Short mmCIF file of C-alpha atoms in Angstrom, two decimals:
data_model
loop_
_atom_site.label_atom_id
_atom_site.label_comp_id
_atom_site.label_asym_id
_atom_site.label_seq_id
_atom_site.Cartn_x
_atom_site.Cartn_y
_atom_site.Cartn_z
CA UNK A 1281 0.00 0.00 0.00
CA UNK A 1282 1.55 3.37 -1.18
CA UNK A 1283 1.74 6.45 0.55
CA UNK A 1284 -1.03 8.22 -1.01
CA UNK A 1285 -2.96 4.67 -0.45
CA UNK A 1286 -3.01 3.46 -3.70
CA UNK A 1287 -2.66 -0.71 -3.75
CA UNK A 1288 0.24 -1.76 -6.34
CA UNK A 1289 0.39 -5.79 -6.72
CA UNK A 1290 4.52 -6.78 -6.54
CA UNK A 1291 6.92 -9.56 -7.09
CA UNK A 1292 9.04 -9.78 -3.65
CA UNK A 1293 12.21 -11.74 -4.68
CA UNK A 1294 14.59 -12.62 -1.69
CA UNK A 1295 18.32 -13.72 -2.40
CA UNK A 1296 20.07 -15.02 1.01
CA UNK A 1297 23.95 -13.84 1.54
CA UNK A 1298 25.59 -16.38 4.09
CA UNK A 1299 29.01 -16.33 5.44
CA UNK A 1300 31.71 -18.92 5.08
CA UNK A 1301 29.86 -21.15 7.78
CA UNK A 1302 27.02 -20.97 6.25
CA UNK A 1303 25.22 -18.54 8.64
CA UNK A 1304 22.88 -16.38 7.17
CA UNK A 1305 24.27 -12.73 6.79
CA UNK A 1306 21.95 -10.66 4.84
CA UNK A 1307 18.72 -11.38 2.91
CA UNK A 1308 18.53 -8.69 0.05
CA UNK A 1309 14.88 -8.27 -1.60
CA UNK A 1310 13.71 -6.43 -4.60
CA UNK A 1311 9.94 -5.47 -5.04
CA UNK A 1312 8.86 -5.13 -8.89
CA UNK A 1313 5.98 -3.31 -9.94
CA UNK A 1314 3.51 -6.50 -11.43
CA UNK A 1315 -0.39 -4.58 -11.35
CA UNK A 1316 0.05 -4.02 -15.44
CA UNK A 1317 0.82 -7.30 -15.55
CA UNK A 1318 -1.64 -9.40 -13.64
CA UNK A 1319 -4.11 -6.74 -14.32
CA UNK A 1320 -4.07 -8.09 -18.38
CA UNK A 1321 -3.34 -11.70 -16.64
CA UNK A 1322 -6.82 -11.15 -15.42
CA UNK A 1323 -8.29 -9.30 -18.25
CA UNK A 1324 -7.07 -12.51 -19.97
CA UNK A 1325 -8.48 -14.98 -18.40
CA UNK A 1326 -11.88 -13.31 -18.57
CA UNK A 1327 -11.93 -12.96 -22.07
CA UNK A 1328 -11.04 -16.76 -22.44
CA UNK A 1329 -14.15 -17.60 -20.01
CA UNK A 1330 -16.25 -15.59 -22.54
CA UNK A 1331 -14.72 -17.57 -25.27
CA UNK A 1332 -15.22 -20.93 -23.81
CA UNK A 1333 -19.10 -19.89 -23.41
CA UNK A 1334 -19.09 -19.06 -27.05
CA UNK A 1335 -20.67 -21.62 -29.47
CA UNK A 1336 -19.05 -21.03 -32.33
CA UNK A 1337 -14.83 -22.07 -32.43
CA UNK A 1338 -12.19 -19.85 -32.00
CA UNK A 1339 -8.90 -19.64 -32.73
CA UNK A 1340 -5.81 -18.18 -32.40
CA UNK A 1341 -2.43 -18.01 -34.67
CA UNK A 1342 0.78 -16.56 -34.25
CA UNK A 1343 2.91 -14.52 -36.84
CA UNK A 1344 4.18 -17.62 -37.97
CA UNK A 1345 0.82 -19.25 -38.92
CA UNK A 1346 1.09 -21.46 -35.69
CA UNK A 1347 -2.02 -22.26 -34.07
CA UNK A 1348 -1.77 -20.81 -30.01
CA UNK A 1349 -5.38 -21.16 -28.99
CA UNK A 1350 -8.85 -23.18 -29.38
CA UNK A 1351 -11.34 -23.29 -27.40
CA UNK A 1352 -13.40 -26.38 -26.65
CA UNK A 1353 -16.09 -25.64 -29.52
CA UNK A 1354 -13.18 -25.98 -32.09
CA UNK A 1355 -11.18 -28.97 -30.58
CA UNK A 1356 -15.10 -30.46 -30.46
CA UNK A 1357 -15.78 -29.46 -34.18
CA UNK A 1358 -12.53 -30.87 -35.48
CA UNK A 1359 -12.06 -34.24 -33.23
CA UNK A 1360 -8.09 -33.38 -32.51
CA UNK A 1361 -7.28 -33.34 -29.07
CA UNK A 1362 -5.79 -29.57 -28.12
CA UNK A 1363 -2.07 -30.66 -27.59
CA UNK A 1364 -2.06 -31.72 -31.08
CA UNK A 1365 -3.79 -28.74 -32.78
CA UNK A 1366 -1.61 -26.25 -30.46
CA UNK A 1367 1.73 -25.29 -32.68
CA UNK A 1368 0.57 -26.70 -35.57
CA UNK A 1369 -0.60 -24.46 -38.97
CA UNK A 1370 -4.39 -24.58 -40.03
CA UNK A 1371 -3.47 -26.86 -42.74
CA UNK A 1372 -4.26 -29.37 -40.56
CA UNK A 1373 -8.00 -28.95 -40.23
CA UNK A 1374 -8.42 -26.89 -42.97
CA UNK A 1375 -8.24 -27.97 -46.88
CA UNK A 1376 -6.12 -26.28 -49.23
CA UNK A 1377 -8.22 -24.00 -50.88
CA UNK A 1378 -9.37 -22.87 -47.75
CA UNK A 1379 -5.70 -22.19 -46.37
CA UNK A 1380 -5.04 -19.98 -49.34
CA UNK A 1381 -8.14 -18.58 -48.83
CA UNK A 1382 -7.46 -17.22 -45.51
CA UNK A 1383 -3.92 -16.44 -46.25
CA UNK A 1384 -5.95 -14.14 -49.16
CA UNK A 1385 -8.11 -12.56 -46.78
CA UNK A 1386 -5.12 -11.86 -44.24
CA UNK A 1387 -3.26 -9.72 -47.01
CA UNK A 1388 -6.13 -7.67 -47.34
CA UNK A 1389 -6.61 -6.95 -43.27
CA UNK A 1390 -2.75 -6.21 -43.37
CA UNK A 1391 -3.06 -3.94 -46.00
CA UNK A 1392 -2.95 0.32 -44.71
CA UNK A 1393 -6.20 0.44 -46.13
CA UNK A 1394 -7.59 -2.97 -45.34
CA UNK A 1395 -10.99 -3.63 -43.53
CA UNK A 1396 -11.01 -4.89 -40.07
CA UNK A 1397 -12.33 -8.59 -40.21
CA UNK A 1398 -13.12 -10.71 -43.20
CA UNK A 1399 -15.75 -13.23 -43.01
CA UNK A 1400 -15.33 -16.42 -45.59
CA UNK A 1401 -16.45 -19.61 -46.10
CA UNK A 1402 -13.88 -22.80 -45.46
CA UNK A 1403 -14.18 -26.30 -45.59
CA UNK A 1404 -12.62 -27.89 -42.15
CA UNK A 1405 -11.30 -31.77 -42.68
CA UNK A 1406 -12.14 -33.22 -39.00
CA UNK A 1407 -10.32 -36.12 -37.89
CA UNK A 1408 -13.33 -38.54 -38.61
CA UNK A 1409 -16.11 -37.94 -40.27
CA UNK A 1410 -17.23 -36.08 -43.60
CA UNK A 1411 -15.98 -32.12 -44.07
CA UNK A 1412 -17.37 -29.50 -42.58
CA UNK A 1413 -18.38 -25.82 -43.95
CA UNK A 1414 -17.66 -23.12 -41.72
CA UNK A 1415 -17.94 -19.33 -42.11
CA UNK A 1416 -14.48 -17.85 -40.81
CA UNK A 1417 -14.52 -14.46 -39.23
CA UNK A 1418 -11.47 -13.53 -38.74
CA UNK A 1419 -9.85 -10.33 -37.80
CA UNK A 1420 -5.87 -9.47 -37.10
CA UNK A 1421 -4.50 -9.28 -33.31
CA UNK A 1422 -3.97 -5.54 -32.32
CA UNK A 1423 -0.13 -4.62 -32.42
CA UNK A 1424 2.12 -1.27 -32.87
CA UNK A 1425 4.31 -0.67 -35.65
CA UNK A 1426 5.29 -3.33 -38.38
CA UNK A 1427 5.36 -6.21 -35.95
CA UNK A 1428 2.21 -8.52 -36.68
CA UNK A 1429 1.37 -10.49 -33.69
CA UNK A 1430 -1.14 -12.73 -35.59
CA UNK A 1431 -4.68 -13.40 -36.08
CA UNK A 1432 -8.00 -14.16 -34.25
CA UNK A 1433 -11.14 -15.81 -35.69
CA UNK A 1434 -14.35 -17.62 -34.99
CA UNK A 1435 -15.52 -21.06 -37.55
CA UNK A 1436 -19.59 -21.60 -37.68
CA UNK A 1437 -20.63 -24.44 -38.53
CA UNK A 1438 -23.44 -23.53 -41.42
CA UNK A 1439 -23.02 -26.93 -43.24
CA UNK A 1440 -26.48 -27.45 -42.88
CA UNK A 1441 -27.46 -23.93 -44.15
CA UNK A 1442 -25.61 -24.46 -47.03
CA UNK A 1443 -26.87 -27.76 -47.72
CA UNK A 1444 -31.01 -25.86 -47.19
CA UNK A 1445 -30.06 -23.26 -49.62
CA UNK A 1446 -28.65 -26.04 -52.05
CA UNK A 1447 -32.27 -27.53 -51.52
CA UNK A 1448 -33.46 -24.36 -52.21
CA UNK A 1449 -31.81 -24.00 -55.55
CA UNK A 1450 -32.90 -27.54 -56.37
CA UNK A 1451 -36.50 -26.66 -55.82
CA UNK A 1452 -35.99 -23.34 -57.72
CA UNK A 1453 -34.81 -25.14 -60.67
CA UNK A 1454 -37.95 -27.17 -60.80
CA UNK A 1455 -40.30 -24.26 -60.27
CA UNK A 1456 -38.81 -23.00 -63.15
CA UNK A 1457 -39.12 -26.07 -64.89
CA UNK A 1458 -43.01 -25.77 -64.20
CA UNK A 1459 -43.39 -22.27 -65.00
CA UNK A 1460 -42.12 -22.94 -68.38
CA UNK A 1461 -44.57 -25.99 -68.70
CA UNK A 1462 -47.22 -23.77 -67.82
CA UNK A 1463 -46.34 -20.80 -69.35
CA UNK A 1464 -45.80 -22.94 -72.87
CA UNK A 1465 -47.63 -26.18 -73.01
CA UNK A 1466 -50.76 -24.40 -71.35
CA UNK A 1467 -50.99 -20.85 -72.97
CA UNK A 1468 -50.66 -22.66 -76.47
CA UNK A 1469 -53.89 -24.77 -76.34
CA UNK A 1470 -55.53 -21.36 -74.48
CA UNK A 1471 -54.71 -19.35 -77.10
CA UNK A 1472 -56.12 -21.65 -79.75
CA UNK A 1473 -59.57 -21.87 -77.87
CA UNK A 1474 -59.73 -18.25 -77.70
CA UNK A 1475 -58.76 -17.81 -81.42
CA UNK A 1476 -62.00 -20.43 -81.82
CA UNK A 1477 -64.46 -18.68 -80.01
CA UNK A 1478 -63.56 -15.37 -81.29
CA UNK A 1479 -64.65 -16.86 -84.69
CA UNK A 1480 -67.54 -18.59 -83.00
CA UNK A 1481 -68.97 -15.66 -82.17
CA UNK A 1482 -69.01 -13.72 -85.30
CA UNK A 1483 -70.55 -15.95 -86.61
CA UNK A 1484 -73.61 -16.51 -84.07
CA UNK A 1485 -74.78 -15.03 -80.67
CA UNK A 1486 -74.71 -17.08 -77.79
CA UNK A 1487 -74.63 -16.89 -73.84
CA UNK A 1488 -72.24 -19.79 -73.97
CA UNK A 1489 -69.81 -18.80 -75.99
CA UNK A 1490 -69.48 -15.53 -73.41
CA UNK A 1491 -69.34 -18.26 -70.76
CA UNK A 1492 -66.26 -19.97 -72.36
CA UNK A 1493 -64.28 -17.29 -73.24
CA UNK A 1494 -64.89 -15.66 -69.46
CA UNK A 1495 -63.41 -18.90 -68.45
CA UNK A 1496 -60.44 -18.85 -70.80
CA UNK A 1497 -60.05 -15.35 -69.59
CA UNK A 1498 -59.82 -16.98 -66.21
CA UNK A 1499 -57.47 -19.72 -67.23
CA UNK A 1500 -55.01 -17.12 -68.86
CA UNK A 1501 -55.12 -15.05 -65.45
CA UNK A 1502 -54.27 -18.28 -63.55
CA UNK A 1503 -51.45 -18.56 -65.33
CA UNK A 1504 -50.24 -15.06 -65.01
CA UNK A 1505 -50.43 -15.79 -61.25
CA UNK A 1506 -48.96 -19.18 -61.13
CA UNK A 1507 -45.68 -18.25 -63.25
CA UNK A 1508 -45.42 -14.84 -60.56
CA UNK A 1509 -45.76 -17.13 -57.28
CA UNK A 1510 -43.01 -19.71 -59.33
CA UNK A 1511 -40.59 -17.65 -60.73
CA UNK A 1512 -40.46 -15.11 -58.14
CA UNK A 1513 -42.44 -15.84 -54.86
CA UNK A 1514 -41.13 -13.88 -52.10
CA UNK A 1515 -37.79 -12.89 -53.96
CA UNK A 1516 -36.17 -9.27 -54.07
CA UNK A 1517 -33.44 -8.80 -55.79
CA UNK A 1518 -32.27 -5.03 -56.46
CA UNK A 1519 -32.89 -2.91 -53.49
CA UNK A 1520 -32.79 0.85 -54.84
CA UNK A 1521 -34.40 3.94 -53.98
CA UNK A 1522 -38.08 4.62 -55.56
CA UNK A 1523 -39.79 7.78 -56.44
CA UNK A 1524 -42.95 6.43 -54.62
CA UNK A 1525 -45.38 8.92 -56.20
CA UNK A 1526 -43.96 8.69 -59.92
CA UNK A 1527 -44.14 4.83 -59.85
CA UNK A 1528 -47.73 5.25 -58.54
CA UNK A 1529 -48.82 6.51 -61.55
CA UNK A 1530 -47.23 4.84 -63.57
CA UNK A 1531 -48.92 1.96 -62.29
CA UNK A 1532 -52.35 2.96 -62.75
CA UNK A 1533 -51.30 3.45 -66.82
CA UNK A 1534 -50.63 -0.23 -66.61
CA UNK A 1535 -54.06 -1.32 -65.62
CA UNK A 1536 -57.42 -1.32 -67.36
CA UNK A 1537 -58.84 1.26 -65.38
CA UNK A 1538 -61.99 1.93 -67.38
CA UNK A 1539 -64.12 5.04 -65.73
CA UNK A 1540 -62.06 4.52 -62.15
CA UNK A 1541 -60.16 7.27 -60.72
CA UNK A 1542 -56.44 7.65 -59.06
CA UNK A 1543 -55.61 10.22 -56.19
CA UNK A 1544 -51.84 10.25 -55.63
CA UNK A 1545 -51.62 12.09 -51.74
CA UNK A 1546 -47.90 11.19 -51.44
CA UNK A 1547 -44.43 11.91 -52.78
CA UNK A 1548 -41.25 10.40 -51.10
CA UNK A 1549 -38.14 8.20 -51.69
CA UNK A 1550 -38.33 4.89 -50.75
CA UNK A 1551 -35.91 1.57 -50.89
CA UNK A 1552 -37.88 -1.09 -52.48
CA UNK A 1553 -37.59 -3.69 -55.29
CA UNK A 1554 -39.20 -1.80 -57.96
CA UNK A 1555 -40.34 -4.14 -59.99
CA UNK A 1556 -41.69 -6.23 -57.33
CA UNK A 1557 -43.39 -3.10 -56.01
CA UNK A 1558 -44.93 -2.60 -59.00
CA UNK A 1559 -46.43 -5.91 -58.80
CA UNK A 1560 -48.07 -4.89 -55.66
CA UNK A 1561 -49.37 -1.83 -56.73
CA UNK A 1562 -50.63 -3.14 -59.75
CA UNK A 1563 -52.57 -6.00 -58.22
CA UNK A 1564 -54.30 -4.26 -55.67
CA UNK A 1565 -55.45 -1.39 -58.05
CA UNK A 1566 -56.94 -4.42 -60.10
CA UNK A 1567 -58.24 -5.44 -56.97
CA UNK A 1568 -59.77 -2.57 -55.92
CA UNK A 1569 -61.75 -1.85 -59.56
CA UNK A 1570 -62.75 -5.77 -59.79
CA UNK A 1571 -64.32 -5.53 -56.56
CA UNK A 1572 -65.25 -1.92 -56.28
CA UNK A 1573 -66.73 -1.23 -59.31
CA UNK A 1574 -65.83 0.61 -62.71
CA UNK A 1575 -65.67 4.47 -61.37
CA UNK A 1576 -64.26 3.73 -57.82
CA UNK A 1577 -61.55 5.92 -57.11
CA UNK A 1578 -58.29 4.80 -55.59
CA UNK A 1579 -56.25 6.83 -52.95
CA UNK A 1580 -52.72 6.40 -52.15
CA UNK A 1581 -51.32 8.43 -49.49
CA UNK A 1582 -48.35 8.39 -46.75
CA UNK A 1583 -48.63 6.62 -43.24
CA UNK A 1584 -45.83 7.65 -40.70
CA UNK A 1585 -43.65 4.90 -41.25
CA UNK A 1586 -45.04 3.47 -44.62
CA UNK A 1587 -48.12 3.93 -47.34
CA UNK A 1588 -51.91 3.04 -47.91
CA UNK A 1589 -53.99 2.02 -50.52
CA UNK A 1590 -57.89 2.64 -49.82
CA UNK A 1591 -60.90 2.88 -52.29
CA UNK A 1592 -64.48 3.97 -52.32
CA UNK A 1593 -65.61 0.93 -53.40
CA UNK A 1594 -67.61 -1.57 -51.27
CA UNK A 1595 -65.37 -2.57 -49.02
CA UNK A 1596 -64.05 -6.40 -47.84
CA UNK A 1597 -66.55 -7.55 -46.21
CA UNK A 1598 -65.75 -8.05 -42.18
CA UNK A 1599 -66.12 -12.38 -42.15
CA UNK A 1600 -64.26 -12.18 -45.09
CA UNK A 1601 -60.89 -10.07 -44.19
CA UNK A 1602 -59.39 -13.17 -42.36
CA UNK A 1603 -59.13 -15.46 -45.61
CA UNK A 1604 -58.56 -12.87 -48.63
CA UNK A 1605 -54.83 -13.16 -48.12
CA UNK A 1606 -54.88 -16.74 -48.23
CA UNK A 1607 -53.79 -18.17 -52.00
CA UNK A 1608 -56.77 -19.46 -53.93
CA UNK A 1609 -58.88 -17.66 -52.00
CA UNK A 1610 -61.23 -15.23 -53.85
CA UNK A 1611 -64.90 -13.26 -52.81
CA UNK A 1612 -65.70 -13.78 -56.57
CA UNK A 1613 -66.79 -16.79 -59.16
CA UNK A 1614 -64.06 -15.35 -61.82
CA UNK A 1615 -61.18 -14.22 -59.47
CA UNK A 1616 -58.02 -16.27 -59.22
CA UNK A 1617 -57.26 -16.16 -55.68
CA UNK A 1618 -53.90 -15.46 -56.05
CA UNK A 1619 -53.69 -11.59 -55.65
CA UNK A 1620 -53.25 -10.24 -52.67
CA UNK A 1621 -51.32 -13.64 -51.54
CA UNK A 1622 -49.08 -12.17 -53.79
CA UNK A 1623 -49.27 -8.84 -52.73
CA UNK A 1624 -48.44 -10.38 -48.86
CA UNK A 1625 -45.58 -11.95 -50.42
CA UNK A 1626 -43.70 -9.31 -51.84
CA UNK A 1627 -44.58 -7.39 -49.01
CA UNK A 1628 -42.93 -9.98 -46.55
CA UNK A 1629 -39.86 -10.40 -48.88
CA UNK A 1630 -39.37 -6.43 -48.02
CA UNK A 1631 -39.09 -7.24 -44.44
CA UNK A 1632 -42.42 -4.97 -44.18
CA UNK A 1633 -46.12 -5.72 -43.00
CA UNK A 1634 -49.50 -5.56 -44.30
CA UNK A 1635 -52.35 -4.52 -42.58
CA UNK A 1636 -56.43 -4.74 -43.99
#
């Protein structure tokens, strides 16, 4: 305890002087300032109790590419037993392209204008067993000067993420397989029958021939729908910023509006998809005139954190508004059901919500 009452920590190291009998003479001591020290000793050992609670692995390696830490996750992911990972290079848990990848990603951290931490994926060869995919995030040790100390990173295991989105892609590949079925093999015949009855009824009146080509008309918008919810789902690709009120209109000039009406009561930037916006906007406008009548007039106006869409028409009615978002679902004989399921998927792609 100092003076001013400040606690220091200190090594006390004693060296005995004895005479020539061996009787002890003098004992000289030497007290050396240690708080730095066992203050980081402590700081230390904290960190690596928040490491071992970490689920992911972590690692450490020394300027030399030597391995000088794992924690129990890693030694766990790999099989190796920590003795023999300790002092040895990643090559031995790592495959080759994934070495050089990491060696790629170092040069750029220890570049003067380098990011901080890299995150890349690497395939880890356990001791038994089949590889492993792991994200890497790694990031360089702090040091001063030119002297690198080494590097610090963190594996997840996302082998099974990778292997969903492969699924994924799998399953994508056969949607579009059956969007082009449908789009081809089933517009083809369509068109035909609508060619037929077009000449059907020039040359005589009759209530079924109206019938048939309302259900053709039905059948093509089907198919519209079908190829949307195949080929695109709830996908957005190209995030960008949107004149809201330009696209608005724009929108309306894409759908038969007949005698109905468009009030445009907003104006502001916002980061959307556009064309999958434009999807949404377009089928609820279609929406809104197929159910509200020919001269209902559409409003779209600015909510504090997002838009609206109202009409004059008739309205959804109240037992109905838990079911319209549902696909197939439709409050009409010649409606495809597929709308506004649509609409909710786009809308959940955005990361938004949509209220009725």
């Amino acid at each position: 305890v100092r003076k001013d009452g400040q606690r220091i920590i200190c090594e006390w190291h004693n060296r005995v002087v004895t005479d020539e009998n061996g009787e002890v003479v003098t004992i000289f001591s030497q007290f050396q300032d240690v708080t730095e020290r066992e203050q980081r000793r402590a700081e230390l050992q904290e960190y690596e109790t928040i490491i071992d609670s970490v689920t992911d692995g972590v690692y450490v390696v020394d300027e030399e590419g030597r391995f000088t830490y794992v924690n129990d996750e890693l030694i766990e992911l790999v099989g190796y037993e920590r003795d023999t990972i300790l002092g040895r290079r990643p090559s031995l848990i790592k495959d080759e392209d994934s070495v050089k990848r990491a060696e790629h990603y170092l040069g750029q951290l220890l570049s003067s204008e380098g990011p901080e931490s890299a995150t890349f994926e690497v395939t880890l060869q356990p001791r038994d067993g089949e590889s492993i995919i792991c994200e890497d995030h790694m990031s360089v040790l702090p040091y001063e000067g030119e002297h690198f100390e080494g590097s610090v990173g963190t594996l997840r295991d996302i082998t099974e993420r990778e292997e969903r989105e492969r699924e994924l892609e799998r399953q994508n590949a056969r949607l579009e397989k059956f969007a082009s079925v449908v789009s081809h093999d089933l517009r083809n015949p369509l068109n035909v029958a609508e060619g037929r009855v077009e000449l059907a009824q020039a040359e005589c009146d009759s209530e079924h021939l109206d019938d048939v080509e309302s259900a053709l008309e039905r059948s093509q918008a089907l198919i519209d729908d079908l190829l949307t919810l195949a080929r695109e789902g709830n996908r957005v690709d190209d995030i960008e910023a949107v004149e809201f009120g330009t696209l608005t209109k724009n929108c309306w000039q894409n759908v038969s509006t007949g005698e109905a009406a468009i009030m445009v009561e907003i104006d502001q930037t916002i980061r959307a998809d556009q064309s999958r916006l434009q999807q949404v906007l377009e089928n609820l406008y279609r929406n809104a005139i197929e159910h509200g009548g020919g001269d209902v007039t559409v409003t779209v106006g600015a909510l504090p954190n997002g838009f609206y869409i109202e009409d004059d028409g008739s309205g959804i009615p109240t037992d109905e508004r838990n079911n319209v978002f549902d696909a197939g679902y439709s409050t009409t004989d010649d409606g495809t059901g597929f709308g506004l399921n649509i609409v909710e998927d786009i809308v959940d792609a955005h990361g938004w919500e949509i209220q009725l």
